[in-house]
PDB file of C-alpha atoms and ligand atoms in Angstrom:
ATOM      1  CA  UNK A   9       0.000   0.000   0.000  1.00 40.00           C
ATOM      2  CA  UNK A  10       1.601   3.203  -1.027  1.00 48.00           C
ATOM      3  CA  UNK A  11       0.506   6.500   0.343  1.00 47.00           C
ATOM      4  CA  UNK A  12       2.898   8.590  -1.691  1.00 53.00           C
ATOM      5  CA  UNK A  13       0.036   9.873  -3.741  1.00 77.00           C
ATOM      6  CA  UNK A  14      -1.345  11.722  -0.740  1.00 88.00           C
ATOM      7  CA  UNK A  15       0.042  15.166  -0.110  1.00 90.00           C
ATOM      8  CA  UNK A  16      -2.141  16.253   2.776  1.00 93.00           C
ATOM      9  CA  UNK A  17      -4.892  14.356   4.464  1.00 93.00           C
ATOM     10  CA  UNK A  18      -5.569  11.071   6.176  1.00 94.00           C
ATOM     11  CA  UNK A  19      -5.106   7.406   5.550  1.00 94.00           C
ATOM     12  CA  UNK A  20      -7.481   5.394   7.683  1.00 95.00           C
ATOM     13  CA  UNK A  21      -5.969   1.948   7.746  1.00 95.00           C
ATOM     14  CA  UNK A  22      -6.768  -1.499   9.163  1.00 94.00           C
ATOM     15  CA  UNK A  23     -10.510  -1.067   8.795  1.00 95.00           C
ATOM     16  CA  UNK A  24     -12.313  -4.377   9.104  1.00 94.00           C
ATOM     17  CA  UNK A  25     -13.149  -5.640   5.602  1.00 94.00           C
ATOM     18  CA  UNK A  26     -16.516  -4.375   4.453  1.00 93.00           C
ATOM     19  CA  UNK A  27     -16.704  -1.639   7.092  1.00 94.00           C
ATOM     20  CA  UNK A  28     -15.330   1.194   4.982  1.00 95.00           C
ATOM     21  CA  UNK A  29     -18.700   2.377   3.674  1.00 93.00           C
ATOM     22  CA  UNK A  30     -20.148   2.528   7.173  1.00 93.00           C
ATOM     23  CA  UNK A  31     -17.223   4.691   8.210  1.00 94.00           C
ATOM     24  CA  UNK A  32     -17.563   6.800   5.095  1.00 94.00           C
ATOM     25  CA  UNK A  33     -21.160   7.478   6.060  1.00 92.00           C
ATOM     26  CA  UNK A  34     -20.475   8.139   9.731  1.00 89.00           C
ATOM     27  CA  UNK A  35     -17.825  10.681   8.799  1.00 91.00           C
ATOM     28  CA  UNK A  36     -20.254  12.236   6.316  1.00 89.00           C
ATOM     29  CA  UNK A  37     -17.541  12.213   3.671  1.00 91.00           C
ATOM     30  CA  UNK A  38     -20.134  12.197   0.912  1.00 88.00           C
ATOM     31  CA  UNK A  39     -21.221  15.670   1.957  1.00 89.00           C
ATOM     32  CA  UNK A  40     -17.731  17.118   1.809  1.00 86.00           C
ATOM     33  CA  UNK A  41     -16.117  18.237  -1.378  1.00 86.00           C
ATOM     34  CA  UNK A  42     -12.971  16.188  -0.879  1.00 87.00           C
ATOM     35  CA  UNK A  43     -11.229  13.492  -2.827  1.00 89.00           C
ATOM     36  CA  UNK A  44     -11.687  10.168  -1.112  1.00 92.00           C
ATOM     37  CA  UNK A  45     -10.465   6.737  -2.128  1.00 93.00           C
ATOM     38  CA  UNK A  46     -11.903   3.597  -0.646  1.00 94.00           C
ATOM     39  CA  UNK A  47      -9.891   0.431  -0.986  1.00 94.00           C
ATOM     40  CA  UNK A  48     -11.780  -2.707  -0.139  1.00 94.00           C
ATOM     41  CA  UNK A  49     -10.278  -6.049   0.759  1.00 94.00           C
ATOM     42  CA  UNK A  50      -6.684  -4.938   0.622  1.00 93.00           C
ATOM     43  CA  UNK A  51      -4.275  -7.623   1.703  1.00 91.00           C
ATOM     44  CA  UNK A  52      -3.010  -7.266   5.234  1.00 84.00           C
ATOM     45  CA  UNK A  53      -0.264  -9.258   6.876  1.00 81.00           C
ATOM     46  CA  UNK A  54      -1.971  -8.855  10.242  1.00 73.00           C
ATOM     47  CA  UNK A  55      -5.580  -9.738   9.620  1.00 70.00           C
ATOM     48  CA  UNK A  56      -5.697 -11.177   6.120  1.00 89.00           C
ATOM     49  CA  UNK A  57      -7.920  -8.520   4.627  1.00 95.00           C
ATOM     50  CA  UNK A  58      -8.720  -4.940   5.427  1.00 95.00           C
ATOM     51  CA  UNK A  59     -10.324  -1.816   4.043  1.00 96.00           C
ATOM     52  CA  UNK A  60      -8.546   1.495   3.707  1.00 95.00           C
ATOM     53  CA  UNK A  61      -9.910   5.003   3.262  1.00 95.00           C
ATOM     54  CA  UNK A  62      -7.681   7.713   1.882  1.00 94.00           C
ATOM     55  CA  UNK A  63      -8.697  11.324   2.164  1.00 94.00           C
ATOM     56  CA  UNK A  64      -6.529  13.536   0.032  1.00 91.00           C
ATOM     57  CA  UNK A  65      -7.410  16.911   1.398  1.00 86.00           C
ATOM     58  CA  UNK A  66      -6.266  19.234   4.127  1.00 82.00           C
ATOM     59  CA  UNK A  67      -9.241  19.240   6.408  1.00 81.00           C
ATOM     60  CA  UNK A  68     -10.089  19.506  10.008  1.00 79.00           C
ATOM     61  CA  UNK A  69     -12.215  16.473  10.467  1.00 81.00           C
ATOM     62  CA  UNK A  70     -13.266  14.944  13.739  1.00 82.00           C
ATOM     63  CA  UNK A  71     -12.245  11.307  13.592  1.00 88.00           C
ATOM     64  CA  UNK A  72     -13.171  10.518  17.209  1.00 86.00           C
ATOM     65  CA  UNK A  73     -16.147   8.524  16.065  1.00 89.00           C
ATOM     66  CA  UNK A  74     -13.745   5.893  14.734  1.00 93.00           C
ATOM     67  CA  UNK A  75     -12.800   5.035  18.287  1.00 92.00           C
ATOM     68  CA  UNK A  76     -16.380   4.047  18.877  1.00 91.00           C
ATOM     69  CA  UNK A  77     -16.740   2.140  15.605  1.00 90.00           C
ATOM     70  CA  UNK A  78     -13.475   0.236  15.804  1.00 89.00           C
ATOM     71  CA  UNK A  79     -10.517   1.125  17.984  1.00 84.00           C
ATOM     72  CA  UNK A  80      -8.196  -1.199  16.009  1.00 90.00           C
ATOM     73  CA  UNK A  81      -8.204   1.230  13.113  1.00 95.00           C
ATOM     74  CA  UNK A  82      -4.968   3.069  12.456  1.00 96.00           C
ATOM     75  CA  UNK A  83      -5.132   6.728  11.480  1.00 96.00           C
ATOM     76  CA  UNK A  84      -2.226   8.200   9.560  1.00 95.00           C
ATOM     77  CA  UNK A  85      -2.189  11.947   9.273  1.00 94.00           C
ATOM     78  CA  UNK A  86      -0.263  13.114   6.240  1.00 93.00           C
ATOM     79  CA  UNK A  87       1.234  16.566   5.880  1.00 93.00           C
ATOM     80  CA  UNK A  88       3.320  17.450   2.840  1.00 92.00           C
ATOM     81  CA  UNK A  89       3.552  13.812   1.837  1.00 90.00           C
ATOM     82  CA  UNK A  90       4.847  12.598   5.211  1.00 92.00           C
ATOM     83  CA  UNK A  91       3.142  10.751   8.029  1.00 94.00           C
ATOM     84  CA  UNK A  92       3.202  13.202  10.916  1.00 95.00           C
ATOM     85  CA  UNK A  93       0.974  11.238  13.234  1.00 95.00           C
ATOM     86  CA  UNK A  94      -0.005   7.596  13.425  1.00 96.00           C
ATOM     87  CA  UNK A  95      -2.447   6.535  16.100  1.00 95.00           C
ATOM     88  CA  UNK A  96      -5.387   4.425  17.136  1.00 94.00           C
ATOM     89  CA  UNK A  97      -8.509   6.435  17.771  1.00 93.00           C
ATOM     90  CA  UNK A  98      -9.725   6.591  21.351  1.00 91.00           C
ATOM     91  CA  UNK A  99     -13.288   6.270  22.484  1.00 92.00           C
ATOM     92  CA  UNK A 100     -14.880   9.684  22.172  1.00 93.00           C
ATOM     93  CA  UNK A 101     -15.864  11.346  25.457  1.00 94.00           C
ATOM     94  CA  UNK A 102     -19.218  12.208  24.040  1.00 94.00           C
ATOM     95  CA  UNK A 103     -21.418  10.654  21.390  1.00 93.00           C
ATOM     96  CA  UNK A 104     -24.133  12.748  19.806  1.00 92.00           C
ATOM     97  CA  UNK A 105     -26.897  11.005  17.858  1.00 91.00           C
ATOM     98  CA  UNK A 106     -24.929   7.790  17.515  1.00 89.00           C
ATOM     99  CA  UNK A 107     -26.458   5.548  20.123  1.00 90.00           C
ATOM    100  CA  UNK A 108     -29.937   5.663  21.523  1.00 91.00           C
ATOM    101  CA  UNK A 109     -30.905   5.599  25.186  1.00 94.00           C
ATOM    102  CA  UNK A 110     -33.016   2.525  25.887  1.00 93.00           C
ATOM    103  CA  UNK A 111     -34.736   3.814  28.992  1.00 95.00           C
ATOM    104  CA  UNK A 112     -38.434   4.116  28.056  1.00 94.00           C
ATOM    105  CA  UNK A 113     -38.927   6.800  30.700  1.00 96.00           C
ATOM    106  CA  UNK A 114     -36.049   8.902  29.407  1.00 96.00           C
ATOM    107  CA  UNK A 115     -36.915  12.369  28.148  1.00 96.00           C
ATOM    108  CA  UNK A 116     -35.397  11.461  24.765  1.00 95.00           C
ATOM    109  CA  UNK A 117     -38.086   8.806  24.280  1.00 92.00           C
ATOM    110  CA  UNK A 118     -40.772  11.434  24.743  1.00 91.00           C
ATOM    111  CA  UNK A 119     -39.142  14.425  23.106  1.00 93.00           C
ATOM    112  CA  UNK A 120     -37.853  12.865  19.928  1.00 88.00           C
ATOM    113  CA  UNK A 121     -36.262  16.039  18.629  1.00 93.00           C
ATOM    114  CA  UNK A 122     -33.751  16.124  21.474  1.00 95.00           C
ATOM    115  CA  UNK A 123     -30.239  15.108  20.476  1.00 96.00           C
ATOM    116  CA  UNK A 124     -29.117  11.768  21.902  1.00 95.00           C
ATOM    117  CA  UNK A 125     -26.152  12.710  24.020  1.00 96.00           C
ATOM    118  CA  UNK A 126     -24.105  10.069  25.801  1.00 96.00           C
ATOM    119  CA  UNK A 127     -21.035  10.654  27.922  1.00 97.00           C
ATOM    120  CA  UNK A 128     -18.221   8.167  28.380  1.00 96.00           C
ATOM    121  CA  UNK A 129     -18.090   7.283  32.069  1.00 95.00           C
ATOM    122  CA  UNK A 130     -15.999   4.125  32.058  1.00 93.00           C
ATOM    123  CA  UNK A 131     -13.352   3.967  29.384  1.00 90.00           C
ATOM    124  CA  UNK A 132     -12.028   0.529  30.326  1.00 89.00           C
ATOM    125  CA  UNK A 133     -15.409  -1.169  30.115  1.00 90.00           C
ATOM    126  CA  UNK A 134     -16.659   1.004  27.238  1.00 90.00           C
ATOM    127  CA  UNK A 135     -19.639   2.305  29.153  1.00 93.00           C
ATOM    128  CA  UNK A 136     -21.537   5.413  28.220  1.00 95.00           C
ATOM    129  CA  UNK A 137     -24.327   7.045  30.160  1.00 97.00           C
ATOM    130  CA  UNK A 138     -27.239   8.992  28.796  1.00 97.00           C
ATOM    131  CA  UNK A 139     -26.758  12.663  29.568  1.00 97.00           C
ATOM    132  CA  UNK A 140     -30.400  13.061  30.526  1.00 97.00           C
ATOM    133  CA  UNK A 141     -31.286  10.023  32.619  1.00 97.00           C
ATOM    134  CA  UNK A 142     -27.836   8.468  33.255  1.00 97.00           C
ATOM    135  CA  UNK A 143     -28.959   5.121  31.894  1.00 96.00           C
ATOM    136  CA  UNK A 144     -25.971   2.866  31.232  1.00 95.00           C
ATOM    137  CA  UNK A 145     -25.238   2.080  27.579  1.00 89.00           C
ATOM    138  CA  UNK A 146     -22.638  -0.552  26.663  1.00 79.00           C
ATOM    139  CA  UNK A 147     -20.950  -0.203  23.328  1.00 78.00           C
TER     140      UNK A 147
HETATM  141 ZN1   ZN B 208     -31.782   8.520  28.744  1.00 90.29          ZN
END
């Protein structure tokens, strides 16, 4: 896999095969006017197969959501053709409109227009709590 073609942007690597479109949608990449390449079923020495997303654009994009989707993903940030940062995404401290509170008495069940806000309360056990009713949500 060569990333030389990218001048500035991101290479999101080690995506589980078949998951790249889900990630593409979560990041709303279709709405941005950026050049994106999706590579499906690339060969990987580690896991056999993987998907890769390349974003060839200088942009300030929030990739925290990837930590929720799959923390095994590797993010490479490219500046002027060089990898300046390589990291695994961490679980975001807050998820907005990603997971739904399951408490039937929660205000979000009644007032559907409210954003679903969940805060990370236990990083180790991947536990979020609803901001409104504090209901536990495992992810
Ligand atoms: Zn709730």
